[in-house]
Amino acid sequence: MLLNQLTSKTVDEIDIGYWEYKDTEELLWSKAFLSSLKYSEQEVKISLKFFLNHIIHKEDHDLFRNNFFSFIKNGTDFRQSMLLKSVNGKYKEFVCTTNNNVSLKSHGNSKFIFFNKRKFKTNKKVTKNKFYYKETAEMTKTGSWYLDFVKQKSYWDQQTRRILEYPEDYIPSLKNSAKYYPKEYQKLAQNTFIECAIEGKKFDVEIKMLTKNNRSFWVRAMGKPVFNEFKNIIGMRGIFQDIDASKAKELSLQRTSNIIASQNKRLFNFAHIVSHNLRSHTSNLTLISELIDTYESCEEKLTLIENVKDIALSLHETIEHLNEVVTIQTSTNKSKSLVYFDDVLNQVVNSIGQIIAKENTTIHTNFSELEAIQYIPAYLESILLNLITNAIKYKHPERNPVITIQSSVKDTKKILEITDNGLGIDMDKFGDKVFGMYKTFHYNKDATGIGLFITKNQVEALNGQISVSSEVNKGSTFKIEF
């Protein structure tokens, strides 16, 4: 096939082997590409079909076809090593890539694919010996899979079966594919595979999978469509890697980072509030001392001294709050021990028994799923004490307090939930301030706004998390993840 003059100028401006795929679906090959294989324009038919049938090695055939159609259809870049047959029948190694820093002129919206000769040949023993593949798969905990849409079958390698804890004779099924993922990740898996199967989009996602023994773990899943010669998607192939250990470290690091950022923010606000309060107290004390010097009447001076007592009491409370927060931050090295929820709850109930009885409070518990945790006993007692007394303090005026406390394990996370039927909190107004220092949301005269601040600090000091869901006039639920 002879190229016209305009095409020749477009394709051969630079001495580099490449293809140009024009928006008219016309495929052009540069002279440098042909000369690298010692072909003349008269000896070849410039088409994908000719390339697949006569030039590329059969072992590289399918992968290149899939990469080519993915690139043309979705603009998915790729890099592939391959063997191409020269005019004398010998194969030469090339690296095919869609990413190149060379700027080429084109007419319309063209896509370019570059072919560069490999300078160093790949060791044949490595390319042919499957031992290296198996070793790599096992050491990196990587399994491969293939979905055949024509035969409606799914194929796994042995490493995939090992990772998912299935026997070596297990035959996977497309119909049962949902069971390989926890319920909360089934929708993500479904959408990812549908986009790949219908739109031809490659994917690279982190998702949780489920083994035969019902163990969930994190994987990095990668896949791409498989095309036939008519550009139709006839399947998908890919790999997945067990990244559970590294993902756990990543999530732990992120959680710790968030906790530190949260603590720094609260401590900064705390320092600001405390310094403001201390200045207020000292200013009042200074003012009163000056007034005492100006008053001659003993009665007037005694009145001022009474005010000094009130200021001293407020100052003492402020310093106590400061000391309590500082104690939390500096005492996390206390030894943990196995703490039973029932035992700690009994201690709390005994300490505030009169308040519970006075307000006709009912407490329901369920610790059957998780009876105990490794924790600092004093912290757990303080947390339960604060949340229970808050539930009673902010009870609904038209009903007696009912508090439900239950523990559970969800996806390896140990959880404690405390639910009440009290006044509730307007989360739209106060959602971001619930755990702030000196923040109150009701008009109780004895509300100090320090309890939840202390509770959050205690939970997060031991790398836990606390959250709240609430509805006005219905109640609140505090959820602690240890």
Coordinates of C-alpha atoms in Angstrom, one line a residue:
M1 CA 0.0 0.0 0.0
L2 CA 1.4 3.4 -1.1
L3 CA 0.9 6.4 1.2
N4 CA -0.1 9.6 -0.4
Q5 CA 2.2 12.6 -0.2
L6 CA 0.3 14.3 2.7
T7 CA 0.2 11.2 4.7
S8 CA 3.9 10.6 4.2
K9 CA 4.8 14.0 5.5
T10 CA 2.5 13.5 8.5
V11 CA 3.9 10.1 9.5
D12 CA 7.5 10.5 8.6
E13 CA 8.5 13.9 9.9
I14 CA 10.8 12.2 12.5
D15 CA 12.9 9.0 12.3
I16 CA 11.1 7.0 14.9
G17 CA 8.9 3.9 14.6
Y18 CA 5.3 4.6 15.4
W19 CA 1.7 4.1 14.3
E20 CA -0.9 6.9 13.8
Y21 CA -4.5 5.9 14.3
K22 CA -6.7 8.7 12.8
D23 CA -10.2 9.6 13.9
T24 CA -11.4 8.3 10.5
E25 CA -10.2 4.8 11.7
E26 CA -7.3 5.0 9.2
L27 CA -4.1 3.3 10.4
L28 CA -0.7 4.7 9.3
W29 CA 2.8 3.2 9.9
S30 CA 5.9 5.4 9.9
K31 CA 8.7 4.5 7.5
A32 CA 11.0 4.1 10.4
F33 CA 8.7 1.4 11.8
L34 CA 8.8 -0.5 8.5
S35 CA 12.6 0.0 8.1
S36 CA 13.2 -1.3 11.6
L37 CA 11.8 -4.7 10.4
K38 CA 13.3 -4.3 6.9
Y39 CA 9.9 -4.2 5.2
S40 CA 9.0 -2.0 2.2
E41 CA 5.6 -0.5 1.7
Q42 CA 5.0 -3.0 -1.1
E43 CA 5.7 -6.0 1.1
V44 CA 3.0 -5.3 3.8
K45 CA -0.6 -4.4 4.1
I46 CA -0.8 -1.7 6.6
S47 CA -3.6 -2.9 8.9
L48 CA -4.1 -4.3 12.3
K49 CA -5.1 -7.6 10.9
F50 CA -1.9 -8.0 8.9
F51 CA 0.2 -7.0 11.9
L52 CA -1.6 -9.6 14.2
N53 CA -1.5 -12.4 11.6
H54 CA 2.0 -11.9 10.1
I55 CA 4.3 -9.7 12.3
I56 CA 3.7 -10.0 16.0
H57 CA 4.6 -13.2 17.8
K58 CA 1.7 -15.4 18.7
E59 CA 2.5 -15.3 22.4
D60 CA 2.2 -11.5 22.3
H61 CA -0.8 -11.4 19.9
D62 CA -3.8 -11.4 22.4
L63 CA -2.3 -9.0 24.9
F64 CA -1.4 -6.4 22.2
R65 CA -4.9 -6.7 20.6
N66 CA -6.5 -6.0 24.0
N67 CA -4.1 -3.2 24.7
F68 CA -4.7 -1.7 21.3
F69 CA -8.5 -1.7 21.5
S70 CA -8.5 -0.4 25.1
F71 CA -6.2 2.5 23.9
I72 CA -8.3 3.3 20.9
K73 CA -11.6 3.0 22.6
N74 CA -10.9 4.5 26.0
G75 CA -7.5 6.2 25.7
T76 CA -6.0 3.7 28.1
D77 CA -2.2 4.0 27.9
F78 CA -0.1 0.9 27.9
R79 CA 3.5 -0.4 27.7
Q80 CA 4.2 -3.9 26.3
S81 CA 7.3 -5.8 25.4
M82 CA 6.9 -8.0 22.3
L83 CA 8.6 -9.9 19.5
L84 CA 8.1 -8.7 15.9
K85 CA 9.0 -10.7 12.8
S86 CA 11.4 -9.0 10.4
V87 CA 11.4 -9.6 6.6
N88 CA 13.9 -12.4 7.0
G89 CA 11.7 -14.3 9.4
K90 CA 13.7 -13.6 12.5
Y91 CA 12.1 -12.0 15.6
K92 CA 13.3 -8.8 17.1
E93 CA 12.4 -7.4 20.6
F94 CA 10.5 -4.2 20.8
V95 CA 8.9 -2.1 23.6
C96 CA 5.6 -0.7 22.5
T97 CA 4.3 2.3 24.4
T98 CA 1.6 5.0 24.1
N99 CA 3.6 7.5 26.2
N100 CA 6.4 9.4 24.4
N101 CA 7.8 12.8 24.8
V102 CA 8.2 13.3 21.1
S103 CA 5.8 15.9 19.6
L104 CA 4.2 14.8 16.4
K105 CA 2.0 16.7 13.9
S106 CA -1.3 15.1 13.1
H107 CA -4.5 15.9 11.2
G108 CA -7.5 15.7 13.4
N109 CA -7.7 13.7 16.6
S110 CA -5.0 11.1 16.1
K111 CA -3.6 8.5 18.6
F112 CA 0.0 7.4 18.4
I113 CA 1.6 4.1 19.4
F114 CA 5.4 4.0 19.5
F115 CA 7.7 1.0 18.8
N116 CA 11.3 1.1 20.1
K117 CA 13.9 -1.6 19.7
R118 CA 15.0 -3.1 23.0
K119 CA 18.7 -2.5 23.5
F120 CA 19.2 -5.5 25.7
K121 CA 17.6 -8.9 25.0
T122 CA 15.5 -10.5 27.6
N123 CA 16.9 -13.7 29.0
K124 CA 15.1 -16.6 27.2
K125 CA 15.1 -18.7 30.3
V126 CA 13.2 -16.0 32.2
T127 CA 10.6 -15.6 29.5
K128 CA 10.0 -19.3 29.1
N129 CA 10.3 -20.7 32.6
K130 CA 7.1 -20.6 34.5
F131 CA 8.9 -21.1 37.7
Y132 CA 9.8 -17.5 38.0
Y133 CA 6.1 -16.5 37.5
K134 CA 5.0 -18.8 40.2
E135 CA 7.7 -17.7 42.6
T136 CA 6.8 -14.0 42.0
A137 CA 3.1 -14.7 42.5
E138 CA 3.7 -16.5 45.8
M139 CA 6.2 -14.0 47.2
T140 CA 3.9 -11.0 46.3
K141 CA 0.7 -12.9 47.2
T142 CA -0.7 -12.2 43.8
G143 CA -3.3 -14.3 42.0
S144 CA -4.6 -14.1 38.4
W145 CA -8.0 -14.7 37.0
Y146 CA -9.9 -14.7 33.7
L147 CA -13.6 -14.3 32.8
D148 CA -14.8 -15.8 29.5
F149 CA -18.1 -14.2 28.5
V150 CA -18.5 -16.5 25.5
K151 CA -18.2 -19.7 27.4
Q152 CA -19.7 -18.1 30.6
K153 CA -16.8 -19.4 32.7
S154 CA -14.4 -18.1 35.3
Y155 CA -10.8 -19.3 35.6
W156 CA -8.4 -18.9 38.6
D157 CA -4.8 -19.9 38.9
Q158 CA -3.7 -21.9 41.9
Q159 CA -2.4 -18.9 43.8
T160 CA -5.8 -17.3 43.6
R161 CA -7.3 -20.4 45.2
R162 CA -4.7 -20.4 47.9
I163 CA -5.3 -16.7 48.7
L164 CA -9.1 -17.2 48.8
E165 CA -8.7 -20.4 50.8
Y166 CA -10.5 -22.6 48.3
P167 CA -9.3 -26.2 47.5
E168 CA -7.2 -26.8 44.4
D169 CA -10.1 -28.5 42.6
Y170 CA -12.5 -25.7 43.2
I171 CA -14.2 -24.4 40.1
P172 CA -15.3 -20.7 40.3
S173 CA -18.6 -19.6 38.9
L174 CA -19.7 -16.3 37.4
K175 CA -23.1 -16.7 39.1
N176 CA -21.5 -16.9 42.5
S177 CA -19.1 -14.0 42.1
A178 CA -20.9 -11.9 44.7
K179 CA -20.0 -14.3 47.5
Y180 CA -16.3 -13.4 47.0
Y181 CA -16.9 -10.0 48.5
P182 CA -18.4 -8.7 51.8
K183 CA -21.9 -7.3 51.4
E184 CA -20.7 -3.7 51.8
Y185 CA -18.3 -4.1 48.9
Q186 CA -20.5 -6.1 46.5
K187 CA -21.9 -3.0 44.8
L188 CA -18.4 -1.5 44.2
A189 CA -17.2 -4.8 42.7
Q190 CA -20.3 -5.1 40.5
N191 CA -20.0 -1.5 39.2
T192 CA -16.2 -2.0 38.6
F193 CA -16.8 -5.2 36.6
I194 CA -19.7 -3.8 34.6
E195 CA -17.7 -0.7 33.5
C196 CA -14.9 -3.0 32.4
A197 CA -17.2 -5.5 30.6
I198 CA -19.5 -2.9 28.9
E199 CA -17.3 0.2 28.4
G200 CA -14.0 -1.5 28.2
K201 CA -12.5 0.5 31.1
K202 CA -9.4 -0.9 32.9
F203 CA -9.6 -0.8 36.7
D204 CA -7.2 -0.6 39.6
V205 CA -9.0 -0.5 42.9
E206 CA -8.5 -1.4 46.5
I207 CA -11.4 -3.5 47.8
K208 CA -12.2 -6.1 50.4
M209 CA -12.6 -9.8 49.4
L210 CA -14.0 -12.7 51.3
T211 CA -12.4 -16.1 51.6
K212 CA -14.1 -19.5 51.8
N213 CA -13.6 -19.4 55.6
N214 CA -15.5 -16.1 55.7
R215 CA -12.3 -14.0 56.4
S216 CA -12.4 -10.6 54.9
F217 CA -9.2 -8.9 53.7
W218 CA -7.9 -6.1 51.6
V219 CA -6.7 -6.6 48.0
R220 CA -5.5 -4.5 45.2
A221 CA -7.5 -5.7 42.1
M222 CA -6.5 -4.8 38.6
G223 CA -8.2 -5.9 35.4
K224 CA -8.8 -5.1 31.8
P225 CA -11.1 -6.2 28.9
V226 CA -10.3 -8.9 26.4
F227 CA -11.3 -8.1 22.8
N228 CA -11.7 -10.2 19.7
E229 CA -10.6 -9.2 16.2
F230 CA -13.9 -7.4 15.7
K231 CA -13.3 -5.0 18.7
N232 CA -16.0 -6.8 20.8
I233 CA -15.3 -7.4 24.5
I234 CA -15.4 -11.2 25.0
G235 CA -14.0 -11.4 28.5
M236 CA -11.8 -9.8 31.2
R237 CA -8.5 -10.8 32.8
G238 CA -6.6 -9.4 35.7
I239 CA -4.8 -10.0 38.9
F240 CA -5.3 -9.2 42.6
Q241 CA -2.8 -8.9 45.4
D242 CA -3.3 -9.5 49.1
I243 CA -2.5 -6.1 50.7
D244 CA -4.2 -6.7 54.0
A245 CA -1.1 -6.2 56.2
S246 CA 0.0 -3.0 54.4
K247 CA -3.5 -1.7 54.3
A248 CA -4.0 -2.2 58.0
K249 CA -0.8 -0.2 58.6
E250 CA -2.0 2.5 56.3
L251 CA -5.4 2.8 57.9
S252 CA -3.9 2.7 61.4
L253 CA -1.5 5.5 60.4
Q254 CA -4.3 7.5 58.9
R255 CA -6.4 7.0 61.9
T256 CA -3.6 8.0 64.2
S257 CA -2.9 11.0 62.1
N258 CA -6.5 12.1 62.2
I259 CA -6.6 11.6 66.0
I260 CA -3.4 13.6 66.5
A261 CA -4.8 16.4 64.3
S262 CA -8.1 16.3 66.2
Q263 CA -6.3 16.3 69.6
N264 CA -4.0 19.2 68.5
K265 CA -7.0 21.2 67.4
R266 CA -8.9 20.5 70.7
L267 CA -5.9 21.2 72.8
F268 CA -5.2 24.5 71.0
N269 CA -8.8 25.5 71.6
F270 CA -8.5 24.3 75.1
A271 CA -5.4 26.4 75.7
H272 CA -7.2 29.4 74.3
I273 CA -10.2 28.9 76.4
V274 CA -8.2 28.2 79.6
S275 CA -6.0 31.2 79.1
H276 CA -9.1 33.4 78.5
N277 CA -10.7 32.0 81.7
L278 CA -7.6 32.4 83.7
R279 CA -7.2 36.0 82.5
S280 CA -10.8 36.7 83.5
H281 CA -10.3 35.3 87.0
T282 CA -7.0 37.1 87.5
S283 CA -8.5 40.3 86.2
N284 CA -11.4 40.0 88.6
L285 CA -9.1 39.3 91.5
T286 CA -7.0 42.3 90.6
L287 CA -10.0 44.6 90.3
I288 CA -11.5 43.4 93.7
S289 CA -8.1 43.8 95.5
E290 CA -7.9 47.4 94.2
L291 CA -11.5 48.1 95.3
I292 CA -10.8 46.7 98.8
D293 CA -8.1 49.3 99.1
T294 CA -10.5 52.1 98.2
Y295 CA -13.3 51.0 100.5
E296 CA -13.3 52.2 104.1
S297 CA -16.4 50.3 105.3
C298 CA -15.8 46.8 106.7
E299 CA -19.2 45.7 105.4
E300 CA -18.3 46.7 101.9
K301 CA -14.9 45.0 102.1
L302 CA -16.5 41.8 103.5
T303 CA -18.9 41.7 100.5
L304 CA -15.9 42.0 98.1
I305 CA -14.2 39.2 100.0
E306 CA -17.2 36.9 99.4
N307 CA -16.8 37.6 95.7
V308 CA -13.1 36.6 96.0
K309 CA -14.4 33.2 97.3
D310 CA -16.6 32.7 94.2
I311 CA -13.7 33.7 91.8
A312 CA -11.4 31.3 93.7
L313 CA -13.9 28.5 93.3
S314 CA -14.2 29.1 89.6
L315 CA -10.5 29.3 89.2
H316 CA -10.1 26.0 91.0
E317 CA -12.6 24.4 88.7
T318 CA -10.8 25.7 85.6
I319 CA -7.5 24.4 86.9
E320 CA -9.1 21.0 87.7
H321 CA -10.3 20.7 84.1
L322 CA -6.9 21.6 82.8
N323 CA -5.3 19.0 85.1
E324 CA -7.8 16.3 84.0
V325 CA -7.1 16.8 80.3
V326 CA -3.3 16.9 80.9
T327 CA -3.6 13.7 83.0
I328 CA -5.3 11.9 80.1
Q329 CA -2.5 12.9 77.6
T330 CA 0.3 11.8 79.9
S331 CA -1.1 8.6 81.4
T332 CA -1.7 6.5 78.3
N333 CA 1.3 4.4 79.3
K334 CA -0.6 3.0 82.2
S335 CA -0.8 -0.8 81.9
K336 CA -3.9 -2.2 80.3
S337 CA -5.7 -5.2 81.7
L338 CA -8.6 -7.4 80.7
V339 CA -11.7 -5.4 81.8
Y340 CA -15.2 -6.9 81.9
F341 CA -18.0 -4.5 80.9
D342 CA -20.3 -6.0 83.5
D343 CA -17.8 -5.4 86.3
V344 CA -17.1 -1.7 85.3
L345 CA -20.8 -1.0 84.8
N346 CA -21.6 -2.4 88.3
Q347 CA -19.0 0.0 89.8
V348 CA -20.5 2.9 88.0
V349 CA -24.1 2.0 89.0
N350 CA -23.0 1.6 92.7
S351 CA -21.4 5.0 92.6
I352 CA -24.4 6.9 91.2
G353 CA -27.1 4.5 92.6
Q354 CA -29.1 7.3 94.3
I355 CA -29.3 9.4 91.0
I356 CA -30.4 6.3 89.1
A357 CA -33.1 5.5 91.6
K358 CA -34.3 9.1 92.0
E359 CA -34.9 9.5 88.3
N360 CA -36.4 6.0 87.8
T361 CA -33.7 5.1 85.4
T362 CA -33.7 1.7 83.6
I363 CA -30.5 0.3 82.2
H364 CA -30.5 -2.6 79.7
T365 CA -27.3 -4.3 78.8
N366 CA -26.1 -6.9 76.3
F367 CA -22.4 -7.9 76.5
S368 CA -22.8 -11.4 75.1
E369 CA -20.9 -10.8 71.8
L370 CA -18.0 -9.0 73.5
E371 CA -17.7 -9.5 77.3
A372 CA -14.3 -7.8 77.9
I373 CA -11.5 -5.8 76.3
Q374 CA -7.9 -4.9 77.1
Y375 CA -8.2 -1.4 78.4
I376 CA -7.2 1.0 81.2
P377 CA -9.9 0.3 83.9
A378 CA -10.2 3.9 85.2
Y379 CA -10.7 5.1 81.6
L380 CA -13.6 2.7 80.9
E381 CA -15.2 3.6 84.2
S382 CA -14.9 7.3 83.5
I383 CA -16.3 6.9 80.0
L384 CA -19.4 4.9 81.2
L385 CA -19.9 7.3 84.1
N386 CA -19.9 10.4 81.9
L387 CA -22.3 8.9 79.2
I388 CA -24.7 7.4 81.8
T389 CA -24.9 10.6 83.9
N390 CA -25.4 12.7 80.8
A391 CA -28.2 10.4 79.7
I392 CA -29.9 10.9 83.1
K393 CA -29.1 14.6 83.4
Y394 CA -30.6 15.4 79.9
K395 CA -33.6 13.1 80.2
H396 CA -36.8 14.0 78.5
P397 CA -39.3 15.6 80.9
E398 CA -42.2 13.4 79.8
R399 CA -40.5 10.0 80.3
N400 CA -38.2 8.1 82.6
P401 CA -34.7 7.5 81.3
V402 CA -34.0 4.2 79.5
I403 CA -30.4 3.5 78.7
T404 CA -29.3 0.6 76.5
I405 CA -25.6 -0.5 76.6
Q406 CA -24.3 -3.2 74.3
S407 CA -21.0 -4.4 72.9
S408 CA -20.3 -6.0 69.6
V409 CA -17.6 -7.0 67.1
K410 CA -18.0 -5.8 63.5
D411 CA -15.4 -6.6 60.9
T412 CA -12.8 -7.2 63.6
K413 CA -13.6 -3.8 65.3
K414 CA -14.6 -3.9 69.0
I415 CA -17.6 -1.6 69.6
L416 CA -19.5 -0.2 72.6
E417 CA -22.8 1.6 72.1
I418 CA -24.7 3.6 74.7
T419 CA -28.3 4.6 73.6
D420 CA -30.7 6.8 75.6
N421 CA -34.2 8.2 75.1
G422 CA -33.5 11.7 76.3
L423 CA -33.7 15.2 74.9
G424 CA -31.4 14.5 72.0
I425 CA -29.1 16.9 70.2
D426 CA -29.8 19.0 67.2
M427 CA -27.0 17.6 65.0
D428 CA -27.5 20.2 62.2
K429 CA -26.7 23.0 64.7
F430 CA -24.3 21.3 67.1
G431 CA -23.0 18.3 65.2
D432 CA -19.4 19.6 65.0
K433 CA -19.4 20.9 68.6
V434 CA -20.7 18.0 70.5
F435 CA -17.3 17.0 71.9
G436 CA -15.9 20.6 72.3
M437 CA -14.8 22.0 75.6
Y438 CA -17.4 24.1 77.5
K439 CA -20.0 23.4 74.8
T440 CA -23.6 22.9 76.1
F441 CA -26.7 22.2 74.1
H442 CA -29.4 22.4 76.7
Y443 CA -30.3 24.9 79.5
N444 CA -29.5 22.7 82.5
K445 CA -28.0 25.0 85.1
D446 CA -25.4 22.4 86.1
A447 CA -24.2 21.8 82.5
T448 CA -20.4 22.4 82.3
G449 CA -19.6 21.3 78.8
I450 CA -16.5 19.3 80.0
G451 CA -17.7 15.7 80.2
L452 CA -17.9 14.8 76.6
F453 CA -14.6 16.6 75.9
I454 CA -12.9 14.5 78.6
T455 CA -14.6 11.3 77.2
K456 CA -13.4 11.9 73.7
N457 CA -9.8 12.6 74.9
Q458 CA -9.9 9.3 76.9
V459 CA -11.1 7.3 73.9
E460 CA -8.7 8.8 71.4
A461 CA -5.8 8.7 73.8
L462 CA -5.9 4.9 73.3
N463 CA -6.3 5.1 69.5
G464 CA -10.1 4.7 69.6
Q465 CA -12.9 6.7 68.0
I466 CA -16.2 8.0 69.4
S467 CA -19.1 9.3 67.4
V468 CA -22.7 10.3 68.1
S469 CA -26.0 10.1 66.2
S470 CA -29.0 11.9 67.7
E471 CA -32.4 13.2 67.1
V472 CA -34.2 16.0 69.1
N473 CA -36.8 14.6 71.5
K474 CA -36.0 11.0 70.7
G475 CA -32.5 10.4 72.1
S476 CA -28.9 9.8 71.3
T477 CA -26.5 6.9 70.6
F478 CA -22.8 7.2 71.4
K479 CA -20.7 4.7 69.5
I480 CA -17.1 3.9 70.7
E481 CA -14.7 1.9 68.5
F482 CA -11.9 0.6 70.7

